[in-house]
Coordinates of N, CA and C in Angstrom, one line a residue:
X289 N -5.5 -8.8 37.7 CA -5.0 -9.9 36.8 C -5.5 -9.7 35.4
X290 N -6.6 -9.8 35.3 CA -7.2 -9.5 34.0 C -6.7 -8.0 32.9
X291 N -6.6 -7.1 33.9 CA -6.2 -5.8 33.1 C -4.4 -6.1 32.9
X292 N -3.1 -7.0 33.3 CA -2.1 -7.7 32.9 C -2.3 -8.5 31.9
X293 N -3.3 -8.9 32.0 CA -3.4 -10.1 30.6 C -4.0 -9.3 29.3
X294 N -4.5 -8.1 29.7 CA -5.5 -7.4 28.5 C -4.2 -6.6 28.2
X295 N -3.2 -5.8 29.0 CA -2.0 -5.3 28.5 C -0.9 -6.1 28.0
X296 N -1.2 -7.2 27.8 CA -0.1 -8.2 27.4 C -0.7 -8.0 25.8
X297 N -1.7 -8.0 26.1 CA -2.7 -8.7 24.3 C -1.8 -7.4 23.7
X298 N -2.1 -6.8 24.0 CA -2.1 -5.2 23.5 C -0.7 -4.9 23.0
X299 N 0.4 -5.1 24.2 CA 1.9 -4.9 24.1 C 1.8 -6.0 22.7
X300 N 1.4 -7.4 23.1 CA 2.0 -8.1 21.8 C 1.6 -8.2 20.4
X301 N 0.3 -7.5 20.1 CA -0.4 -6.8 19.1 C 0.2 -5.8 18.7
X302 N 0.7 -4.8 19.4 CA 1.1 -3.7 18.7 C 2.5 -4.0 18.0
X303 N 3.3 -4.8 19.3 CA 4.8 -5.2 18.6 C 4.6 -5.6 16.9
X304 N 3.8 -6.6 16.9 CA 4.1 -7.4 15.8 C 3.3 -6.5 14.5
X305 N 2.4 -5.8 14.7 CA 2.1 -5.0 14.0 C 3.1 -4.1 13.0
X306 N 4.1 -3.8 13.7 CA 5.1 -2.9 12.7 C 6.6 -3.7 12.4
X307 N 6.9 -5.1 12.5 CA 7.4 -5.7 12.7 C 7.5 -6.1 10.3
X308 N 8.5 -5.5 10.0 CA 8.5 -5.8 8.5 C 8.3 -6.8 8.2
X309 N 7.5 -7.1 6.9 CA 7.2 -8.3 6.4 C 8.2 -9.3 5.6
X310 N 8.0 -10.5 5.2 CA 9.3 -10.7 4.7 C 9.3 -10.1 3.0
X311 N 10.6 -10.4 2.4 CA 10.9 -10.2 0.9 C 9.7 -11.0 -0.1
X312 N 9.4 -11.8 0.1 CA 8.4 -12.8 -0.4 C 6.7 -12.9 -0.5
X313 N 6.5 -11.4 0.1 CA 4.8 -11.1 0.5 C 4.5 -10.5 -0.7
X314 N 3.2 -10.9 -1.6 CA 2.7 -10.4 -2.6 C 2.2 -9.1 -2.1
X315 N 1.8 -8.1 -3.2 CA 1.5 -6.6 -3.4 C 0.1 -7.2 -2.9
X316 N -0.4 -6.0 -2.2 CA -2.0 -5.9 -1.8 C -2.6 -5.6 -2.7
X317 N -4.0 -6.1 -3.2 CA -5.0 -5.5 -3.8 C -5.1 -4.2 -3.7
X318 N -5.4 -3.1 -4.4 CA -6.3 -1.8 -3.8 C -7.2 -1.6 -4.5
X319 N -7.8 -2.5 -4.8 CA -9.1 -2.5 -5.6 C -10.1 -3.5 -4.9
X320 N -11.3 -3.2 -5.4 CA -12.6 -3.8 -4.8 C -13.2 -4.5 -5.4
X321 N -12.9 -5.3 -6.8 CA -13.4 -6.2 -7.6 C -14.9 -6.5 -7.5
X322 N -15.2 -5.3 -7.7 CA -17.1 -5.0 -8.3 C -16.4 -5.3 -9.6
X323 N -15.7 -4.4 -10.4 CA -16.0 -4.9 -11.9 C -14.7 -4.6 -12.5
X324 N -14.2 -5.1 -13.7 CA -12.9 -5.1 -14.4 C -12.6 -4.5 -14.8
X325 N -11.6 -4.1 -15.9 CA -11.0 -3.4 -16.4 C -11.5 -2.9 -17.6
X326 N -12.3 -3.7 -18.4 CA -13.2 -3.6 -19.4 C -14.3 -2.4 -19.4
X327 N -15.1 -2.7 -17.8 CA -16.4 -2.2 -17.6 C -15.3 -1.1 -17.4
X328 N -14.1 -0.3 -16.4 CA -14.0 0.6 -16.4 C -13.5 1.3 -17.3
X329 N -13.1 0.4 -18.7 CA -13.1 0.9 -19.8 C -14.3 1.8 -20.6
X330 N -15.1 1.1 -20.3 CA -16.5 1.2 -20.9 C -17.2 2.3 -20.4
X331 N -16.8 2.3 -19.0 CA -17.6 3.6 -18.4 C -16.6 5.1 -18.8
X332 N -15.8 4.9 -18.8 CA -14.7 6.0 -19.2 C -15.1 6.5 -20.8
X333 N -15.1 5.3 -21.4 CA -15.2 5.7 -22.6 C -16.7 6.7 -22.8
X334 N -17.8 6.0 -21.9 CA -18.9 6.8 -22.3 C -19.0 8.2 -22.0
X335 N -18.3 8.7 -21.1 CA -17.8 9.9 -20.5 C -16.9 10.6 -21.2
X336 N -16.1 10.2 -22.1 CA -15.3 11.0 -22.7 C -14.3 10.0 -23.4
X337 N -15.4 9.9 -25.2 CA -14.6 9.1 -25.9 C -13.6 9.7 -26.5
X338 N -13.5 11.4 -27.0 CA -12.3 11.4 -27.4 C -10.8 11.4 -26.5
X339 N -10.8 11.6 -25.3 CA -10.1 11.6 -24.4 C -9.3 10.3 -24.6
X340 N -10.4 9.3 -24.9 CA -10.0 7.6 -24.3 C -9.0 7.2 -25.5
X341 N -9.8 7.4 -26.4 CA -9.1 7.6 -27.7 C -7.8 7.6 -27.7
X342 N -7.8 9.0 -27.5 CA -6.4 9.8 -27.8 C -5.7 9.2 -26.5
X343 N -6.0 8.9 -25.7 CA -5.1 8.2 -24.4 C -4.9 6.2 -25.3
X344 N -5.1 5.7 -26.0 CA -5.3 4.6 -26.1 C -4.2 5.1 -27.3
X345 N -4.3 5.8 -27.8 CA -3.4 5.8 -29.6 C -2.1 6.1 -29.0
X346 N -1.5 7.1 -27.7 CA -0.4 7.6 -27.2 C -0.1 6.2 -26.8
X347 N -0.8 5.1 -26.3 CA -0.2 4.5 -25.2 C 0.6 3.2 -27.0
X348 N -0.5 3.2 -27.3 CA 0.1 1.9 -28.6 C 1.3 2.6 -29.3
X349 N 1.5 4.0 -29.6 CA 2.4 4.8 -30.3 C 3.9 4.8 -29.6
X350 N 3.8 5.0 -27.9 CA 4.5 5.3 -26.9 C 5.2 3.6 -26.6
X351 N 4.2 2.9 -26.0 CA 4.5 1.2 -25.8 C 4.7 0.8 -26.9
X352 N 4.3 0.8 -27.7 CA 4.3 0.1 -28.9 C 3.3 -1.7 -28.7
X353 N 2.3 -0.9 -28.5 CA 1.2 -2.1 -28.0 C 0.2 -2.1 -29.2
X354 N -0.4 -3.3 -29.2 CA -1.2 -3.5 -30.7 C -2.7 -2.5 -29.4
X355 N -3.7 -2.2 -30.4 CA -5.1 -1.6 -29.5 C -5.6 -2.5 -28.4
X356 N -5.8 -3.6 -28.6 CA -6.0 -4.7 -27.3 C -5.7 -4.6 -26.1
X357 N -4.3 -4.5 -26.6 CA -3.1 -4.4 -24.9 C -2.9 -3.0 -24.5
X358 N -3.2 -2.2 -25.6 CA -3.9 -0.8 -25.1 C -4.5 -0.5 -24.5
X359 N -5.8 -0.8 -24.9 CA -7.0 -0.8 -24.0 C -7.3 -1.8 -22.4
X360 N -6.6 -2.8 -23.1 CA -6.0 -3.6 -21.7 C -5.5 -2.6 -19.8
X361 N -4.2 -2.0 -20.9 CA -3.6 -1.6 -20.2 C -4.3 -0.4 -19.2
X362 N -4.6 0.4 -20.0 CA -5.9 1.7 -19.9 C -6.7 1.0 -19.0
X363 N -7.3 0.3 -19.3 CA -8.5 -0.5 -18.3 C -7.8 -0.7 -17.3
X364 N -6.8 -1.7 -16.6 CA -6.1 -1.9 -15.4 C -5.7 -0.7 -14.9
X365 N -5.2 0.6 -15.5 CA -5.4 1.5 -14.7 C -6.6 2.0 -14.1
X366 N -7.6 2.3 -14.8 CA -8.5 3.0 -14.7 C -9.3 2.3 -13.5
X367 N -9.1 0.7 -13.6 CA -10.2 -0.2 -12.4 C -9.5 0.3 -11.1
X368 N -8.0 0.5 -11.6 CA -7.2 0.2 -9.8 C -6.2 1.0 -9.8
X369 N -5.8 2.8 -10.0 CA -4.9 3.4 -10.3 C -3.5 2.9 -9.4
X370 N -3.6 3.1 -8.2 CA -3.0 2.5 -7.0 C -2.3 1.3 -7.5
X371 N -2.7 0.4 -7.4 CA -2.6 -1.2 -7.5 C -1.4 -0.8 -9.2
X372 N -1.8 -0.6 -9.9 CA -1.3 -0.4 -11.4 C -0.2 0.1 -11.2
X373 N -0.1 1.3 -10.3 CA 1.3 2.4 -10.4 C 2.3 1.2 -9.5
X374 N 1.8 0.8 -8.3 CA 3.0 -0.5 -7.7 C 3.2 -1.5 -8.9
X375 N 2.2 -2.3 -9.4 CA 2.6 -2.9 -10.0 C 3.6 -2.3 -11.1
X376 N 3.4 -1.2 -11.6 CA 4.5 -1.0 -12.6 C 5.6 -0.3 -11.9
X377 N 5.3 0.0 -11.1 CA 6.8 0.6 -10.4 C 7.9 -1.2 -9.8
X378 N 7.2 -2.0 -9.6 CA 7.5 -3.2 -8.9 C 8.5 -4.0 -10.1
X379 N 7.5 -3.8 -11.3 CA 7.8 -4.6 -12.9 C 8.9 -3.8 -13.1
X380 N 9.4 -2.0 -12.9 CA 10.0 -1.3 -13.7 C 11.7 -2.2 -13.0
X381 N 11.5 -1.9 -11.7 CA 12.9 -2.5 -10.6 C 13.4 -3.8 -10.8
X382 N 12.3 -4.7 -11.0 CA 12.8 -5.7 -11.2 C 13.6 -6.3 -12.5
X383 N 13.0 -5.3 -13.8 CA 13.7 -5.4 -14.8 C 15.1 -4.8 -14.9
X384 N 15.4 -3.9 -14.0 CA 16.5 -3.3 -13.8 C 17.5 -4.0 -12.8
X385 N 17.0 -5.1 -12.1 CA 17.9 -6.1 -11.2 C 18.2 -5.9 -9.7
X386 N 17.0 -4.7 -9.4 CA 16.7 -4.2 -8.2 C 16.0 -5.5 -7.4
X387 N 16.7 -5.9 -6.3 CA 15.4 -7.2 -5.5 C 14.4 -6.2 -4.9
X388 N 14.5 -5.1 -4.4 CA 13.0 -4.2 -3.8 C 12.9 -2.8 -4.4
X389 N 12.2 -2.1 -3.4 CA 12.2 -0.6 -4.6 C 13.4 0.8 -3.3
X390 N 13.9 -0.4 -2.3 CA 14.9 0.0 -1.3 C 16.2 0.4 -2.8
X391 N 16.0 -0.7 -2.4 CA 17.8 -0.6 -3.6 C 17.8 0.0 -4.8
X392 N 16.4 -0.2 -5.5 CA 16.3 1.0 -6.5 C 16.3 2.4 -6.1
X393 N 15.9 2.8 -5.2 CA 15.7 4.4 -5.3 C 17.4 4.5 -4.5
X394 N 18.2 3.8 -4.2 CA 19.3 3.8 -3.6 C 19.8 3.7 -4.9
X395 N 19.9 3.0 -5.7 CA 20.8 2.8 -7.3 C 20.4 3.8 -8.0
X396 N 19.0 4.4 -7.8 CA 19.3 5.6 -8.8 C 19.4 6.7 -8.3
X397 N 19.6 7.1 -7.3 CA 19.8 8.4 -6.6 C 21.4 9.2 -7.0
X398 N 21.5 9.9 -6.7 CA 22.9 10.5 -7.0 C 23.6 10.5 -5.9
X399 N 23.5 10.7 -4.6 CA 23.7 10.6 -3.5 C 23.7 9.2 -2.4
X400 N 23.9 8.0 -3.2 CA 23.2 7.1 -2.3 C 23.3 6.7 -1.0
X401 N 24.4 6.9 -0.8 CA 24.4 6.6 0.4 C 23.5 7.8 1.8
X402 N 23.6 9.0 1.5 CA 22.4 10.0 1.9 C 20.8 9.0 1.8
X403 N 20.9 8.9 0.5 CA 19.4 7.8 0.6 C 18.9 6.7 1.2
X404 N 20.0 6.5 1.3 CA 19.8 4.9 2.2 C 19.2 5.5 4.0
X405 N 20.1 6.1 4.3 CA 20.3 6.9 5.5 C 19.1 7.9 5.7
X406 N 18.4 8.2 4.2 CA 17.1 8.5 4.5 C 16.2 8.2 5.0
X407 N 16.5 6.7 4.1 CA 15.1 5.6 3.8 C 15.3 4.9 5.5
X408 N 16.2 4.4 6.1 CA 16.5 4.0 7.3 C 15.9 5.0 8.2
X409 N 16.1 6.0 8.6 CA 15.9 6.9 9.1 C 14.1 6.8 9.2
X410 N 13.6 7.2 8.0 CA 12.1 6.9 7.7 C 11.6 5.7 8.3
X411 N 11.9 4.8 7.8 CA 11.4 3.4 8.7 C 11.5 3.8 10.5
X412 N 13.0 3.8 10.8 CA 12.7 4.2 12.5 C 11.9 4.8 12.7
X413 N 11.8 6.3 11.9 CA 11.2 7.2 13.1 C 9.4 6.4 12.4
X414 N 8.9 5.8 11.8 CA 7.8 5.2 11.5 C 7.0 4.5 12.2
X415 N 8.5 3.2 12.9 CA 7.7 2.6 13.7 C 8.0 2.6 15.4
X416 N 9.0 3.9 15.6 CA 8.6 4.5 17.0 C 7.5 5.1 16.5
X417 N 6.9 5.8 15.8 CA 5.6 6.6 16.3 C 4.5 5.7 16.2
X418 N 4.5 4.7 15.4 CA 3.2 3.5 15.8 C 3.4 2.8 16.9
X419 N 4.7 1.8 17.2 CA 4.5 2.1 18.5 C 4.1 3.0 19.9
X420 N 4.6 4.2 19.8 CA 4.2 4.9 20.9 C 2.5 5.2 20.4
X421 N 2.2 5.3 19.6 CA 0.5 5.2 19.6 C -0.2 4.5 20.0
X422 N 0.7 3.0 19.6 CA -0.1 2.0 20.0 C 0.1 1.7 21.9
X423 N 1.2 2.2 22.3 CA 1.3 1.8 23.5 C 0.3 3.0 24.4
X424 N 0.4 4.3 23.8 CA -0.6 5.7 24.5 C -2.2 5.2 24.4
X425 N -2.6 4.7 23.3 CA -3.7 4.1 23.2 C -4.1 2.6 24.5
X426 N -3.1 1.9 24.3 CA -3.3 0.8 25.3 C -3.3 1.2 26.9
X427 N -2.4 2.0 26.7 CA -2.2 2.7 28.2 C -3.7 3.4 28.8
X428 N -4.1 4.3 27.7 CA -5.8 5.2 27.8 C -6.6 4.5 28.4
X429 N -6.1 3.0 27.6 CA -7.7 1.8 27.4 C -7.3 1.3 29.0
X430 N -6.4 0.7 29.2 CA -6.5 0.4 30.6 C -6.6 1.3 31.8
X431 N -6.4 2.6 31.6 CA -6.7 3.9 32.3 C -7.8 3.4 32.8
X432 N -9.1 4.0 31.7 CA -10.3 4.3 31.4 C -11.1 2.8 32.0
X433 N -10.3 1.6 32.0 CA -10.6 0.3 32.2 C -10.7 0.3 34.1
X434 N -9.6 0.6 34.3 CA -9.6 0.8 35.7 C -10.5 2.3 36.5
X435 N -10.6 2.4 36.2 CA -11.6 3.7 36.5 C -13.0 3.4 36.5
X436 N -13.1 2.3 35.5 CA -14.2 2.4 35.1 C -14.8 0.5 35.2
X437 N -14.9 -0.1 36.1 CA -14.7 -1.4 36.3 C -16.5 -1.8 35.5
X438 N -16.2 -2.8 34.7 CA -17.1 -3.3 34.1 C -18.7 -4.0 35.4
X439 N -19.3 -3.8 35.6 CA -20.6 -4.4 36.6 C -21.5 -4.7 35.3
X440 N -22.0 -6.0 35.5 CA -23.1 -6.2 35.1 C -24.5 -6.1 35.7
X441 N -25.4 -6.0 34.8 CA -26.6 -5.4 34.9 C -26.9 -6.2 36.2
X442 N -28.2 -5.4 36.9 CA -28.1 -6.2 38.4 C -27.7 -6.4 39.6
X443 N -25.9 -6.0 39.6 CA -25.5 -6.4 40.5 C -24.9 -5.1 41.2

């Protein structure tokens, strides 16, 4: 009975695990907020100020950003490259009238309908292979579970 109830946990943990989230879920952190954009300004700069420089003058020349929002900007990259590239890939779509970055890479593709049928595709075969992981793994554990019957000390 116990090893039914432990494969239940399991089946209904893995299910929901790959189960999409809705349209409305904020971006994840990928950063560790030890320290900000400033400090990894600062550390960068001490390492290689003409670099920073010349990366700060392209970005105000290119954006057309006063030095502040330069260095701003530079800094948010530098703390959280990850986190910065979604975020600006997220800002780029939405200004374009994209609701996700589905329909963008589907609106800009030349082929779209191929793309879609990519991106579909991708997702299935995604979450059959997390599923079947998750089910080979649960299956192992209750293997290994029945083979191996828990006794405590003593008895």
């Amino acid at each position: 009975m116990k090893n039914v109830i432990l494969f239940l946990f399991f089946v209904a943990s893995s299910v929901s695990a790959f189960v999409p989230q809705g349209r409305n879920h904020p971006l994840i952190a990928t950063q560790l907020h030890i320290f900000g954009p400033k400090q990894a300004l600062d550390i960068e700069r001490a390492k290689n100020p003409k670099a920073v420089e010349a990366t700060i003058q392209g970005l105000m020349k290119q954006k057309r950003l006063t030095r502040e929002q330069a260095e701003k900007r530079y800094g948010e990259f530098l703390n959280d490259p990850d986190g910065f590239a979604l975020r600006a890939g997220e800002e780029t779509w939405k200004r374009e009238g994209y609701r996700n970055w589905e329909e963008a890479a589907i609106g800009r593709s030349a082929d779209p309908e191929a793309t879609a049928a990519r991106i579909a595709k991708f997702k299935r075969d995604s979450q059959l292979k997390g599923v079947s992981i998750m089910t080979l793994g649960s299956a192992l554990l209750l293997w290994y579970a029945s083979q191996n019957p828990y006794v405590p000390p003593g008895h």
